[in-house]
mmCIF file of C-alpha atoms in Angstrom:
data_model
loop_
_atom_site.group_PDB
_atom_site.id
_atom_site.type_symbol
_atom_site.label_atom_id
_atom_site.label_comp_id
_atom_site.label_asym_id
_atom_site.label_seq_id
_atom_site.Cartn_x
_atom_site.Cartn_y
_atom_site.Cartn_z
ATOM 1 C CA MET A 1 -47.308 24.911 16.610
ATOM 2 C CA THR A 2 -48.851 22.036 18.496
ATOM 3 C CA ILE A 3 -51.992 22.855 20.431
ATOM 4 C CA LYS A 4 -51.659 21.954 24.112
ATOM 5 C CA PRO A 5 -53.771 22.465 27.214
ATOM 6 C CA MET A 6 -52.323 24.660 29.955
ATOM 7 C CA PRO A 7 -50.056 22.621 32.229
ATOM 8 C CA ALA A 8 -50.801 21.480 35.774
ATOM 9 C CA PHE A 9 -49.743 24.482 37.857
ATOM 10 C CA GLU A 10 -48.532 24.170 41.445
ATOM 11 C CA PRO A 11 -51.611 24.038 43.737
ATOM 12 C CA PRO A 12 -53.282 25.882 45.245
ATOM 13 C CA TYR A 13 -54.378 28.179 42.434
ATOM 14 C CA VAL A 14 -57.657 29.685 41.360
ATOM 15 C CA MET A 15 -59.727 28.643 38.361
ATOM 16 C CA ALA A 16 -62.691 30.449 36.803
ATOM 17 C CA VAL A 17 -64.820 28.296 34.497
ATOM 18 C CA PHE A 18 -67.050 30.246 32.106
ATOM 19 C CA SER A 19 -69.483 27.959 30.296
ATOM 20 C CA SER A 20 -71.621 29.733 27.716
ATOM 21 C CA VAL A 21 -73.975 29.598 24.759
ATOM 22 C CA ARG A 22 -73.669 32.465 22.281
ATOM 23 C CA THR A 23 -76.389 34.413 20.507
ATOM 24 C CA ALA A 24 -76.172 34.890 16.726
ATOM 25 C CA GLU A 25 -74.961 38.452 17.370
ATOM 26 C CA ASP A 26 -71.298 38.641 16.404
ATOM 27 C CA SER A 27 -70.873 42.403 16.065
ATOM 28 C CA GLY A 28 -67.838 43.526 18.061
ATOM 29 C CA TYR A 29 -67.348 40.090 19.634
ATOM 30 C CA PRO A 30 -64.042 38.979 18.020
ATOM 31 C CA GLU A 31 -62.473 42.410 18.608
ATOM 32 C CA THR A 32 -63.525 42.462 22.259
ATOM 33 C CA LEU A 33 -62.288 38.898 22.760
ATOM 34 C CA ALA A 34 -58.884 39.849 21.310
ATOM 35 C CA ARG A 35 -58.726 42.934 23.531
ATOM 36 C CA MET A 36 -59.622 40.928 26.668
ATOM 37 C CA ASN A 37 -56.962 38.372 25.746
ATOM 38 C CA GLU A 38 -54.443 41.227 25.632
ATOM 39 C CA LEU A 39 -55.679 42.900 28.849
ATOM 40 C CA VAL A 40 -55.774 39.809 31.057
ATOM 41 C CA ARG A 41 -52.094 39.147 30.360
ATOM 42 C CA GLU A 42 -51.279 42.386 32.169
ATOM 43 C CA ILE A 43 -52.706 41.026 35.447
ATOM 44 C CA PRO A 44 -49.898 39.880 37.754
ATOM 45 C CA GLY A 45 -50.825 36.363 38.840
ATOM 46 C CA PHE A 46 -52.663 35.486 35.608
ATOM 47 C CA LEU A 47 -51.351 32.029 34.673
ATOM 48 C CA GLY A 48 -53.137 31.343 31.383
ATOM 49 C CA TYR A 49 -56.396 30.028 29.968
ATOM 50 C CA ASP A 50 -57.890 27.159 27.998
ATOM 51 C CA SER A 51 -60.816 27.666 25.647
ATOM 52 C CA ALA A 52 -62.987 25.412 23.482
ATOM 53 C CA ARG A 53 -66.242 25.848 21.601
ATOM 54 C CA THR A 54 -68.391 23.217 19.917
ATOM 55 C CA PRO A 55 -69.722 24.810 16.712
ATOM 56 C CA GLY A 56 -73.340 25.758 17.354
ATOM 57 C CA GLY A 57 -73.028 24.526 20.913
ATOM 58 C CA LEU A 58 -71.386 25.139 24.240
ATOM 59 C CA GLY A 59 -68.233 27.164 24.788
ATOM 60 C CA ILE A 60 -66.007 26.723 27.834
ATOM 61 C CA THR A 61 -63.216 29.078 28.852
ATOM 62 C CA VAL A 62 -61.122 28.284 31.918
ATOM 63 C CA GLY A 63 -58.937 31.044 33.344
ATOM 64 C CA TYR A 64 -56.120 30.145 35.756
ATOM 65 C CA PHE A 65 -54.883 32.608 38.397
ATOM 66 C CA ARG A 66 -52.268 32.375 41.147
ATOM 67 C CA ASP A 67 -54.762 33.481 43.827
ATOM 68 C CA HIS A 68 -58.075 35.192 44.492
ATOM 69 C CA ASP A 69 -56.427 38.632 44.493
ATOM 70 C CA ALA A 70 -55.304 38.167 40.903
ATOM 71 C CA LEU A 71 -58.793 37.067 39.831
ATOM 72 C CA ALA A 72 -60.358 39.994 41.756
ATOM 73 C CA GLN A 73 -58.095 42.387 39.894
ATOM 74 C CA TRP A 74 -59.315 40.958 36.590
ATOM 75 C CA ARG A 75 -62.964 41.058 37.697
ATOM 76 C CA GLN A 76 -62.586 44.713 38.694
ATOM 77 C CA ASP A 77 -60.911 45.834 35.463
ATOM 78 C CA LEU A 78 -63.206 48.514 34.002
ATOM 79 C CA GLU A 79 -62.769 47.503 30.362
ATOM 80 C CA HIS A 80 -63.495 43.901 31.345
ATOM 81 C CA GLN A 81 -66.598 44.988 33.248
ATOM 82 C CA ALA A 82 -67.864 46.879 30.190
ATOM 83 C CA ALA A 83 -67.225 43.784 28.040
ATOM 84 C CA MET A 84 -69.156 41.576 30.495
ATOM 85 C CA GLU A 85 -72.070 43.993 30.400
ATOM 86 C CA GLN A 86 -72.072 44.002 26.601
ATOM 87 C CA GLY A 87 -71.847 40.198 26.718
ATOM 88 C CA ARG A 88 -75.079 39.991 28.716
ATOM 89 C CA ALA A 89 -76.759 42.575 26.469
ATOM 90 C CA GLU A 90 -75.729 41.080 23.125
ATOM 91 C CA TRP A 91 -73.438 38.072 22.880
ATOM 92 C CA TYR A 92 -74.601 35.435 25.362
ATOM 93 C CA GLU A 93 -77.788 33.432 25.392
ATOM 94 C CA SER A 94 -76.838 31.905 28.742
ATOM 95 C CA TYR A 95 -73.752 31.297 30.833
ATOM 96 C CA THR A 96 -72.578 29.951 34.163
ATOM 97 C CA LEU A 97 -69.442 31.063 35.987
ATOM 98 C CA HIS A 98 -67.823 28.778 38.592
ATOM 99 C CA VAL A 99 -64.960 30.133 40.725
ATOM 100 C CA ALA A 100 -62.852 27.517 42.506
ATOM 101 C CA THR A 101 -59.589 26.747 44.239
ATOM 102 C CA VAL A 102 -57.602 23.952 42.630
ATOM 103 C CA GLU A 103 -56.339 21.398 45.133
ATOM 104 C CA ARG A 104 -54.576 19.008 42.793
ATOM 105 C CA SER A 105 -53.778 18.656 39.128
ATOM 106 C CA ARG A 106 -51.810 16.483 36.772
ATOM 107 C CA GLY A 107 -50.811 16.466 33.149
ATOM 108 C CA PHE A 108 -50.167 13.879 30.470
ATOM 109 C CA GLU A 109 -48.174 14.230 27.292
ATOM 110 C CA ARG A 110 -47.632 11.537 24.680
ATOM 111 C CA ASN A 111 -43.884 11.088 24.225
ATOM 112 C CA GLY A 112 -43.664 13.853 26.798
ATOM 113 C CA MET B 1 -84.043 21.436 22.833
ATOM 114 C CA THR B 2 -82.041 24.518 23.735
ATOM 115 C CA ILE B 3 -78.416 23.902 24.668
ATOM 116 C CA LYS B 4 -77.601 25.312 28.100
ATOM 117 C CA PRO B 5 -74.601 25.182 30.401
ATOM 118 C CA MET B 6 -75.050 23.408 33.736
ATOM 119 C CA PRO B 7 -76.536 25.788 36.318
ATOM 120 C CA ALA B 8 -74.738 27.397 39.246
ATOM 121 C CA PHE B 9 -75.011 24.735 41.958
ATOM 122 C CA GLU B 10 -75.039 25.559 45.672
ATOM 123 C CA PRO B 11 -71.392 25.937 46.826
ATOM 124 C CA PRO B 12 -69.288 24.283 47.970
ATOM 125 C CA TYR B 13 -69.089 21.594 45.298
ATOM 126 C CA VAL B 14 -66.284 19.878 43.460
ATOM 127 C CA MET B 15 -65.301 20.459 39.850
ATOM 128 C CA ALA B 16 -62.935 18.393 37.697
ATOM 129 C CA VAL B 17 -61.688 20.166 34.563
ATOM 130 C CA PHE B 18 -60.286 17.849 31.885
ATOM 131 C CA SER B 19 -58.599 19.813 29.099
ATOM 132 C CA SER B 20 -57.347 17.654 26.241
ATOM 133 C CA VAL B 21 -56.044 17.321 22.706
ATOM 134 C CA ARG B 22 -57.051 14.145 20.879
ATOM 135 C CA THR B 23 -54.989 11.905 18.619
ATOM 136 C CA ALA B 24 -56.386 10.919 15.211
ATOM 137 C CA GLU B 25 -57.247 7.501 16.686
ATOM 138 C CA ASP B 26 -61.020 7.283 16.967
ATOM 139 C CA SER B 27 -61.456 3.522 17.294
ATOM 140 C CA GLY B 28 -63.682 2.756 20.284
ATOM 141 C CA TYR B 29 -63.721 6.381 21.442
ATOM 142 C CA PRO B 30 -67.382 7.324 20.816
ATOM 143 C CA GLU B 31 -68.621 4.054 22.328
ATOM 144 C CA THR B 32 -66.463 4.481 25.443
ATOM 145 C CA LEU B 33 -67.561 8.113 25.802
ATOM 146 C CA ALA B 34 -71.219 7.047 25.644
ATOM 147 C CA ARG B 35 -70.602 4.301 28.206
ATOM 148 C CA MET B 36 -68.797 6.690 30.599
ATOM 149 C CA ASN B 37 -71.684 9.146 30.214
ATOM 150 C CA GLU B 38 -74.046 6.377 31.295
ATOM 151 C CA LEU B 39 -71.824 5.131 34.159
ATOM 152 C CA VAL B 40 -71.099 8.498 35.770
ATOM 153 C CA ARG B 41 -74.832 9.133 36.175
ATOM 154 C CA GLU B 42 -74.971 6.194 38.575
ATOM 155 C CA ILE B 43 -72.618 7.943 41.023
ATOM 156 C CA PRO B 44 -74.573 9.463 43.915
ATOM 157 C CA GLY B 45 -73.426 13.074 44.155
ATOM 158 C CA PHE B 46 -72.726 13.445 40.428
ATOM 159 C CA LEU B 47 -74.332 16.787 39.491
ATOM 160 C CA GLY B 48 -73.689 16.981 35.750
ATOM 161 C CA TYR B 49 -71.069 18.009 33.214
ATOM 162 C CA ASP B 50 -70.337 20.549 30.486
ATOM 163 C CA SER B 51 -68.294 19.656 27.428
ATOM 164 C CA ALA B 52 -66.970 21.542 24.396
ATOM 165 C CA ARG B 53 -64.464 20.780 21.662
ATOM 166 C CA THR B 54 -63.027 23.109 19.053
ATOM 167 C CA PRO B 55 -62.739 21.059 15.828
ATOM 168 C CA GLY B 56 -59.082 20.121 15.428
ATOM 169 C CA GLY B 57 -58.281 21.844 18.693
ATOM 170 C CA LEU B 58 -58.758 21.729 22.422
ATOM 171 C CA GLY B 59 -61.549 19.879 24.204
ATOM 172 C CA ILE B 60 -62.702 20.777 27.712
ATOM 173 C CA THR B 61 -64.969 18.648 29.875
ATOM 174 C CA VAL B 62 -66.011 19.903 33.307
ATOM 175 C CA GLY B 63 -67.583 17.405 35.716
ATOM 176 C CA TYR B 64 -69.504 18.692 38.748
ATOM 177 C CA PHE B 65 -69.792 16.637 41.952
ATOM 178 C CA ARG B 66 -71.407 17.289 45.324
ATOM 179 C CA ASP B 67 -68.182 16.516 47.211
ATOM 180 C CA HIS B 68 -64.782 14.836 47.029
ATOM 181 C CA ASP B 69 -66.278 11.474 48.024
ATOM 182 C CA ALA B 70 -68.485 11.481 44.936
ATOM 183 C CA LEU B 71 -65.539 12.335 42.687
ATOM 184 C CA ALA B 72 -63.381 9.666 44.390
ATOM 185 C CA GLN B 73 -66.066 7.087 43.698
ATOM 186 C CA TRP B 74 -65.985 8.028 40.009
ATOM 187 C CA ARG B 75 -62.170 8.003 39.918
ATOM 188 C CA GLN B 76 -62.134 4.530 41.460
ATOM 189 C CA ASP B 77 -64.697 3.003 39.118
ATOM 190 C CA LEU B 78 -62.943 0.099 37.395
ATOM 191 C CA GLU B 79 -64.520 0.616 33.969
ATOM 192 C CA HIS B 80 -63.602 4.302 34.177
ATOM 193 C CA GLN B 81 -60.034 3.416 35.128
ATOM 194 C CA ALA B 82 -59.754 1.096 32.122
ATOM 195 C CA ALA B 83 -61.109 3.892 29.878
ATOM 196 C CA MET B 84 -58.541 6.370 31.273
ATOM 197 C CA GLU B 85 -55.758 3.881 30.592
ATOM 198 C CA GLN B 86 -56.961 3.359 27.026
ATOM 199 C CA GLY B 87 -57.213 7.140 26.683
ATOM 200 C CA ARG B 88 -53.518 7.544 27.501
ATOM 201 C CA ALA B 89 -52.585 4.643 25.228
ATOM 202 C CA GLU B 90 -54.652 5.690 22.206
ATOM 203 C CA TRP B 91 -56.971 8.697 22.269
ATOM 204 C CA TYR B 92 -55.140 11.608 23.883
ATOM 205 C CA GLU B 93 -52.151 13.518 22.624
ATOM 206 C CA SER B 94 -52.029 15.533 25.852
ATOM 207 C CA TYR B 95 -54.308 16.478 28.712
ATOM 208 C CA THR B 96 -54.406 18.295 32.026
ATOM 209 C CA LEU B 97 -56.785 17.520 34.884
ATOM 210 C CA HIS B 98 -57.541 20.176 37.520
ATOM 211 C CA VAL B 99 -59.558 19.192 40.626
ATOM 212 C CA ALA B 100 -61.044 22.066 42.590
ATOM 213 C CA THR B 101 -63.607 23.142 45.153
ATOM 214 C CA VAL B 102 -66.067 25.736 43.878
ATOM 215 C CA GLU B 103 -66.524 28.628 46.278
ATOM 216 C CA ARG B 104 -68.988 30.713 44.300
ATOM 217 C CA SER B 105 -70.926 30.570 41.071
ATOM 218 C CA ARG B 106 -73.573 32.452 39.181
ATOM 219 C CA GLY B 107 -75.658 32.007 36.094
ATOM 220 C CA PHE B 108 -77.174 34.214 33.434
ATOM 221 C CA GLU B 109 -80.077 33.459 31.124
ATOM 222 C CA ARG B 110 -81.476 35.763 28.486
ATOM 223 C CA ASN B 111 -85.188 36.197 29.179
ATOM 224 C CA GLY B 112 -84.516 33.762 32.026
#
């Protein structure tokens, strides 16, 4: 399967950029990540996400949502809230979250 | 030096998310990247950027700008335009660009 970024959705939509540096603590992290991946897909209005991490460096996850209501529903999910709390307690050295409305977007695909 | 994500700037500000998959073609890429890094810092209203790339996978670069004028100035830079053209011709398999206005943001730092 070819890896591809999420496409350019029809604006306006909402984008949450989570830029983070991890601690060395990995206990429970992959399992929680997999569970969050599963949970977020149940949110109506969740469009998808892109994620990248430089080994030993910065990680960036970008979540795309149809509107602010969809993102609010994700933010208010209790299992997600518990995961965020555990993230601050154990898994993240530092992070920044930017919540934004996308006004325009475009995609490029070779031979696409 | 500790790696850190860019901080939560004072909203509103503008964010350009560039999510990409590279080709195997590396010729000229690191030099152009270094030059763009240098050039973008000359734009008044450029706030900073975060970047991450999963080896063999997705790369995400997020540029932060004070306003749309600052981003427009960067988009219109002739050297940057030539680099984008070469990117489509040689370096990128696929990419998506999302341009957005950030409405809220927050940061976390361990012992911060």
